[in-house]
CSV table of C-alpha atoms in Angstrom, one decimal:
chain,number,residue,atom,x,y,z
A,1,MET,CA,62.7,-54.3,-38.2
A,2,ARG,CA,66.1,-53.8,-37.0
A,3,VAL,CA,66.2,-53.6,-33.5
A,4,GLN,CA,69.2,-52.7,-31.6
A,5,MET,CA,69.7,-53.5,-27.8
A,6,LEU,CA,71.2,-51.4,-26.0
A,7,GLY,CA,72.1,-51.2,-22.0
A,8,LEU,CA,73.8,-49.0,-19.9
A,9,CYS,CA,75.8,-50.0,-16.5
A,10,ARG,CA,77.0,-47.5,-14.2
A,11,PHE,CA,79.9,-48.4,-12.2
A,12,SER,CA,80.5,-46.0,-9.3
A,13,TYR,CA,79.6,-43.0,-11.5
A,14,VAL,CA,80.3,-40.1,-9.7
A,15,GLY,CA,77.6,-38.1,-10.3
A,16,LEU,CA,74.7,-35.9,-8.2
A,17,ARG,CA,71.1,-37.4,-8.2
A,18,GLY,CA,70.1,-40.2,-10.1
A,19,TYR,CA,70.4,-42.5,-6.6
A,20,GLN,CA,68.5,-42.9,-3.7
A,21,VAL,CA,71.3,-42.2,-1.2
A,22,GLU,CA,71.9,-38.4,-2.3
A,23,HIS,CA,74.7,-36.2,-1.6
A,24,ASP,CA,75.5,-32.3,-1.6
A,25,THR,CA,78.7,-32.7,-3.8
A,26,TYR,CA,80.8,-34.3,-5.9
A,27,ASP,CA,83.5,-34.6,-3.1
A,28,GLN,CA,80.8,-36.4,-0.9
A,29,ARG,CA,79.8,-38.6,-3.6
A,30,ARG,CA,83.1,-39.8,-4.5
A,31,ALA,CA,84.4,-40.4,-1.0
A,32,LEU,CA,81.3,-42.7,-0.7
A,33,LEU,CA,81.8,-44.3,-4.1
A,34,TYR,CA,86.0,-44.4,-4.7
A,35,ASP,CA,86.2,-45.9,-1.1
A,36,PRO,CA,88.9,-48.7,-1.7
A,37,ASP,CA,87.4,-51.2,0.6
A,38,ARG,CA,83.7,-50.7,-1.3
A,39,LEU,CA,85.2,-50.4,-4.8
A,40,ALA,CA,86.2,-53.9,-4.2
A,41,ARG,CA,83.8,-55.5,-2.9
A,42,ARG,CA,81.5,-53.7,-6.2
A,43,TRP,CA,84.0,-55.0,-8.7
A,44,THR,CA,83.7,-58.8,-6.7
A,45,TRP,CA,79.9,-58.8,-7.5
A,46,PHE,CA,80.4,-57.3,-10.9
A,47,THR,CA,82.8,-60.0,-11.9
A,48,GLU,CA,81.2,-63.0,-10.0
A,49,VAL,CA,77.4,-62.3,-10.4
A,50,THR,CA,76.9,-59.8,-13.5
A,51,LEU,CA,79.7,-60.7,-15.9
A,52,PRO,CA,79.1,-64.5,-15.8
A,53,ALA,CA,75.5,-64.6,-18.0
A,54,TRP,CA,76.7,-61.0,-20.1
A,55,ARG,CA,79.8,-63.3,-21.5
A,56,GLU,CA,77.6,-65.8,-22.3
A,57,GLN,CA,74.3,-64.2,-23.8
A,58,ASN,CA,73.2,-66.7,-26.7
A,59,ASP,CA,72.1,-63.7,-28.9
A,60,PRO,CA,75.4,-61.6,-29.3
A,61,ASP,CA,73.8,-58.7,-30.8
A,62,PHE,CA,73.5,-56.0,-27.9
A,63,THR,CA,75.9,-53.3,-26.7
A,64,LEU,CA,76.2,-52.8,-23.2
A,65,VAL,CA,77.6,-49.3,-22.2
A,66,ILE,CA,79.9,-49.3,-19.0
A,67,MET,CA,79.8,-46.1,-17.7
A,68,THR,CA,81.8,-44.4,-14.9
A,69,GLY,CA,84.2,-41.8,-14.3
A,70,PRO,CA,87.4,-40.7,-16.0
A,71,ASP,CA,89.0,-40.2,-12.7
A,72,LEU,CA,88.2,-44.1,-11.2
A,73,PRO,CA,90.9,-45.3,-9.4
A,74,ASP,CA,93.4,-47.7,-10.4
A,75,PRO,CA,93.1,-51.2,-10.7
A,76,TRP,CA,89.5,-50.7,-11.5
A,77,LEU,CA,89.9,-48.6,-14.2
A,78,SER,CA,92.2,-50.4,-16.0
A,79,GLN,CA,90.4,-53.7,-15.3
A,80,LEU,CA,87.4,-52.2,-16.9
A,81,ARG,CA,89.4,-51.2,-19.8
A,82,ASP,CA,90.8,-54.7,-20.3
A,83,LEU,CA,87.1,-56.0,-20.0
A,84,VAL,CA,86.0,-54.2,-22.7
A,85,GLN,CA,88.6,-55.3,-24.9
A,86,GLN,CA,87.8,-58.7,-24.0
A,87,VAL,CA,84.2,-58.9,-24.5
A,88,PRO,CA,83.2,-57.3,-28.0
A,89,GLN,CA,79.6,-56.1,-26.8
A,90,PHE,CA,80.7,-53.7,-23.9
A,91,ARG,CA,81.6,-50.3,-24.3
A,92,LEU,CA,83.6,-48.0,-22.1
A,93,GLU,CA,82.2,-44.4,-21.7
A,94,LEU,CA,84.2,-42.1,-18.9
A,95,VAL,CA,81.6,-39.3,-18.1
A,96,PRO,CA,82.8,-36.2,-16.3
A,97,PRO,CA,80.3,-35.9,-13.0
A,98,MET,CA,77.2,-34.0,-14.3
A,99,GLU,CA,74.5,-32.6,-11.7
A,100,ARG,CA,71.9,-33.8,-14.3
A,101,HIS,CA,72.2,-37.3,-14.2
A,102,LEU,CA,70.2,-38.3,-17.1
A,103,ALA,CA,72.1,-35.8,-19.2
A,104,ALA,CA,75.1,-38.1,-17.8
A,105,CYS,CA,73.0,-41.1,-19.1
A,106,HIS,CA,72.5,-39.7,-22.5
A,107,ALA,CA,76.2,-38.8,-23.4
A,108,ALA,CA,77.2,-42.3,-22.1
A,109,ILE,CA,74.3,-43.8,-24.6
A,110,ALA,CA,74.2,-41.3,-27.6
A,111,PRO,CA,77.5,-42.2,-29.3
A,112,HIS,CA,76.3,-46.1,-29.4
A,113,VAL,CA,72.8,-45.5,-31.1
A,114,ASP,CA,72.6,-47.6,-34.1
A,115,PRO,CA,71.5,-45.4,-36.9
A,116,GLU,CA,69.9,-47.8,-39.2
A,117,ALA,CA,68.1,-49.2,-36.1
A,118,GLU,CA,64.1,-48.6,-36.6
A,119,VAL,CA,63.8,-49.3,-32.6
A,120,ILE,CA,66.1,-49.3,-29.9
A,121,GLY,CA,65.0,-52.0,-26.7
A,122,HIS,CA,66.9,-49.5,-24.0
A,123,PHE,CA,67.7,-51.5,-20.3
A,124,ARG,CA,69.0,-50.7,-17.4
A,125,HIS,CA,71.4,-52.7,-15.3
A,126,ASP,CA,73.2,-52.8,-12.0
A,127,ASP,CA,76.5,-53.8,-11.5
A,128,ASP,CA,75.6,-56.4,-9.0
A,129,ASP,CA,72.5,-57.8,-10.6
A,130,ALA,CA,72.1,-60.7,-13.2
A,131,VAL,CA,70.4,-61.2,-15.9
A,132,ALA,CA,69.6,-65.0,-17.7
A,133,VAL,CA,71.5,-66.1,-20.8
A,134,ASP,CA,69.4,-65.5,-22.9
A,135,TYR,CA,67.6,-62.1,-21.7
A,136,ILE,CA,68.7,-60.9,-25.1
A,137,LYS,CA,67.2,-63.3,-27.4
A,138,THR,CA,63.6,-63.5,-25.3
A,139,ALA,CA,63.4,-59.7,-25.2
A,140,ARG,CA,63.8,-59.3,-28.9
A,141,LYS,CA,61.6,-62.2,-29.4
A,142,ASP,CA,58.8,-60.9,-27.1
A,143,PHE,CA,59.1,-57.7,-28.7
A,144,GLN,CA,58.2,-59.4,-32.0
A,145,ARG,CA,54.8,-60.6,-30.5
A,146,VAL,CA,53.7,-57.2,-29.2
A,147,LYS,CA,55.1,-55.0,-31.5
A,148,GLY,CA,52.0,-53.6,-32.5
A,149,LEU,CA,51.9,-51.8,-29.2
A,150,TRP,CA,55.3,-49.9,-29.6
A,151,ARG,CA,53.8,-48.9,-33.2
A,152,ARG,CA,50.8,-47.1,-31.7
A,153,ALA,CA,52.5,-45.6,-29.0
A,154,GLY,CA,56.1,-45.3,-29.9
A,155,LYS,CA,57.6,-46.4,-26.6
A,156,LEU,CA,56.8,-50.0,-24.6
A,157,ALA,CA,58.2,-51.4,-21.5
A,158,LEU,CA,58.6,-55.2,-21.7
A,159,ASP,CA,59.2,-56.9,-18.3
A,160,HIS,CA,60.4,-60.1,-17.5
A,161,SER,CA,59.4,-60.4,-13.6
A,162,ARG,CA,60.3,-63.5,-12.3
A,163,GLY,CA,63.5,-63.7,-10.8
A,164,LEU,CA,65.8,-64.3,-7.7
A,165,MET,CA,66.1,-61.7,-4.9
A,166,MET,CA,69.9,-63.0,-3.5
A,167,ARG,CA,70.6,-61.1,0.1
A,168,LEU,CA,74.3,-61.3,1.1
A,169,ASP,CA,74.9,-60.7,4.7
A,170,ALA,CA,77.0,-61.7,7.4
A,171,GLY,CA,74.1,-64.6,7.9
A,172,GLY,CA,75.3,-66.0,4.2
A,173,LEU,CA,73.5,-66.2,0.8
A,174,GLU,CA,69.7,-66.4,0.6
A,175,LEU,CA,67.8,-66.7,-2.3
A,176,THR,CA,64.2,-66.4,-2.8
A,177,PRO,CA,62.0,-66.9,-5.8
A,178,ARG,CA,59.9,-63.7,-6.7
A,179,ILE,CA,58.1,-62.1,-9.2
A,180,CYS,CA,58.0,-58.5,-9.1
A,181,HIS,CA,56.9,-56.0,-11.8
A,182,ASN,CA,59.3,-53.5,-13.1
A,183,MET,CA,62.0,-53.9,-11.2
A,184,GLY,CA,64.4,-52.6,-13.4
A,185,VAL,CA,66.6,-55.5,-13.8
A,186,ALA,CA,65.6,-57.4,-17.2
A,187,LEU,CA,63.1,-54.5,-18.0
A,188,THR,CA,63.3,-53.4,-21.7
A,189,VAL,CA,62.1,-50.0,-22.9
A,190,PHE,CA,61.6,-49.9,-26.3
A,191,LEU,CA,62.0,-46.4,-27.8
A,192,ARG,CA,61.9,-44.8,-31.2
A,193,PRO,CA,65.8,-44.1,-31.7
A,194,ASP,CA,65.6,-40.4,-32.1
A,195,LEU,CA,64.3,-39.8,-28.8
A,196,PRO,CA,66.7,-38.8,-26.4
A,197,GLU,CA,66.2,-40.9,-23.8
A,198,THR,CA,67.4,-43.8,-22.0
A,199,ALA,CA,66.0,-46.7,-19.8
A,200,LEU,CA,67.3,-44.2,-17.0
A,201,HIS,CA,64.6,-41.5,-18.3
A,202,TYR,CA,61.6,-43.6,-16.7
A,203,ASP,CA,61.0,-44.4,-13.3
A,204,HIS,CA,60.6,-48.3,-13.7
A,205,SER,CA,58.4,-47.9,-10.4
A,206,LYS,CA,56.3,-45.7,-12.2
A,207,ILE,CA,56.6,-46.5,-16.0
A,208,GLY,CA,53.0,-47.5,-16.7
A,209,GLN,CA,52.6,-43.1,-16.4
A,210,TRP,CA,54.1,-42.8,-19.5
A,211,MET,CA,53.8,-46.1,-21.7
A,212,PRO,CA,52.0,-49.3,-22.2
A,213,GLY,CA,53.6,-52.1,-20.6
A,214,VAL,CA,53.4,-56.2,-21.1
A,215,SER,CA,54.9,-58.6,-18.2
A,216,VAL,CA,55.8,-61.6,-19.2
A,217,PRO,CA,56.1,-64.1,-15.8
A,218,GLY,CA,58.5,-67.0,-16.6
A,219,PRO,CA,61.2,-68.2,-17.2
A,220,LEU,CA,63.4,-67.1,-14.4
A,221,MET,CA,65.3,-63.8,-16.1
A,222,PHE,CA,66.9,-62.2,-13.1
A,223,ILE,CA,68.7,-62.2,-10.0
A,224,ARG,CA,68.6,-58.5,-7.8
A,225,SER,CA,71.1,-58.4,-5.2
A,226,ILE,CA,70.7,-56.7,-2.1
A,227,HIS,CA,73.7,-56.5,0.3
A,228,ARG,CA,75.4,-53.9,2.7
A,229,ASP,CA,76.2,-51.3,-0.5
A,230,SER,CA,72.9,-51.9,-2.1
A,231,ASP,CA,71.6,-48.4,-3.0
A,232,SER,CA,68.3,-49.7,-1.7
A,233,GLY,CA,68.4,-52.6,0.5
A,234,ALA,CA,64.7,-53.4,0.7
A,235,MET,CA,63.4,-56.2,-1.3
A,236,GLY,CA,60.5,-54.2,-2.7
A,237,PRO,CA,56.6,-55.4,-3.4
A,238,GLY,CA,56.6,-58.8,-5.2
A,239,HIS,CA,54.8,-62.2,-5.0
A,240,PRO,CA,56.8,-65.4,-3.4
A,241,PHE,CA,56.7,-68.5,-5.8
A,242,GLN,CA,58.1,-71.6,-4.1
A,243,MET,CA,61.5,-73.9,-5.7
A,244,GLN,CA,62.9,-76.7,-4.4
A,245,PRO,CA,66.6,-76.1,-3.1
A,246,GLU,CA,68.1,-78.6,-5.4
A,247,ALA,CA,66.1,-77.4,-8.3
A,248,LEU,CA,67.2,-73.7,-7.0
A,249,ASP,CA,71.0,-74.5,-7.5
A,250,GLN,CA,70.4,-75.9,-11.0
A,251,GLN,CA,69.1,-72.6,-12.5
A,252,LEU,CA,71.7,-70.9,-10.7
A,253,TRP,CA,73.5,-72.5,-13.3
A,254,ARG,CA,71.6,-73.0,-15.9
A,255,ARG,CA,70.5,-69.7,-16.4
A,256,PHE,CA,72.9,-67.4,-14.9
A,257,ARG,CA,76.5,-69.8,-15.2
A,258,LEU,CA,76.3,-69.1,-11.0
A,259,ARG,CA,77.6,-71.6,-8.2
A,260,ARG,CA,76.2,-71.2,-4.7
A,261,ASN,CA,78.8,-72.5,-3.2
A,262,ARG,CA,81.3,-70.4,-5.2
A,263,LEU,CA,79.6,-67.4,-4.0
A,264,GLU,CA,79.3,-68.7,-0.8
A,265,THR,CA,83.2,-68.6,-0.5
A,266,VAL,CA,83.6,-65.3,-2.5
A,267,LEU,CA,80.6,-63.9,0.7
A,268,ARG,CA,83.5,-65.6,3.3
A,269,ASP,CA,86.2,-64.2,1.6
């Protein structure tokens, strides 16, 4: 069974709806998203937190579509163009501002659906979060174990729920180990290829309304960042678990290719 792993990452896309912070006009949204200081911070988190593990996925058979607007200012648009030349799995889609955010997301994803795939493993990824280096391989393997559920419903949510909440503020960097169900990050939505939908078409906090779901509570599979520019600054519901500081720092590198001292340096700067 051919399973395509296909993700969408929005980088300061100027569209109405689709975010917890709402605006009435494109100009209001653009003024917030294209503020030069904010864009510089977003690029820092994108390159320092998000990209390391995507560059080192141990299953390279995936596509990550980076969605932004055609008027994204330089140097960030040029840097995104350079990035997709460097990473074979990345694609850049420049989508004009659209009021219907889900239609915009579908416009970005649709050109990259593999017509030979029998199943599409859709995932969303925020530009300041991280997944583990084996996310693609593990999601593909775990789907094979539960694909009978997908066959019955034509839809299936596979939730890798063990991760780290990373709070970044003036006080420094704080990591909280936490099991969070259907956070969005490291949540794969398996759909038939003929469905005109993406992972963002389903509110991840209510995804059980539309499809069966399987939760896999280990190993560490995601980092969710919380900082001044987060669309939502809340940690959300979940269950904490304990990790020793030394083990936590080791797992940062092994699972996400991140170093605490590097992140703390970036935060100070």
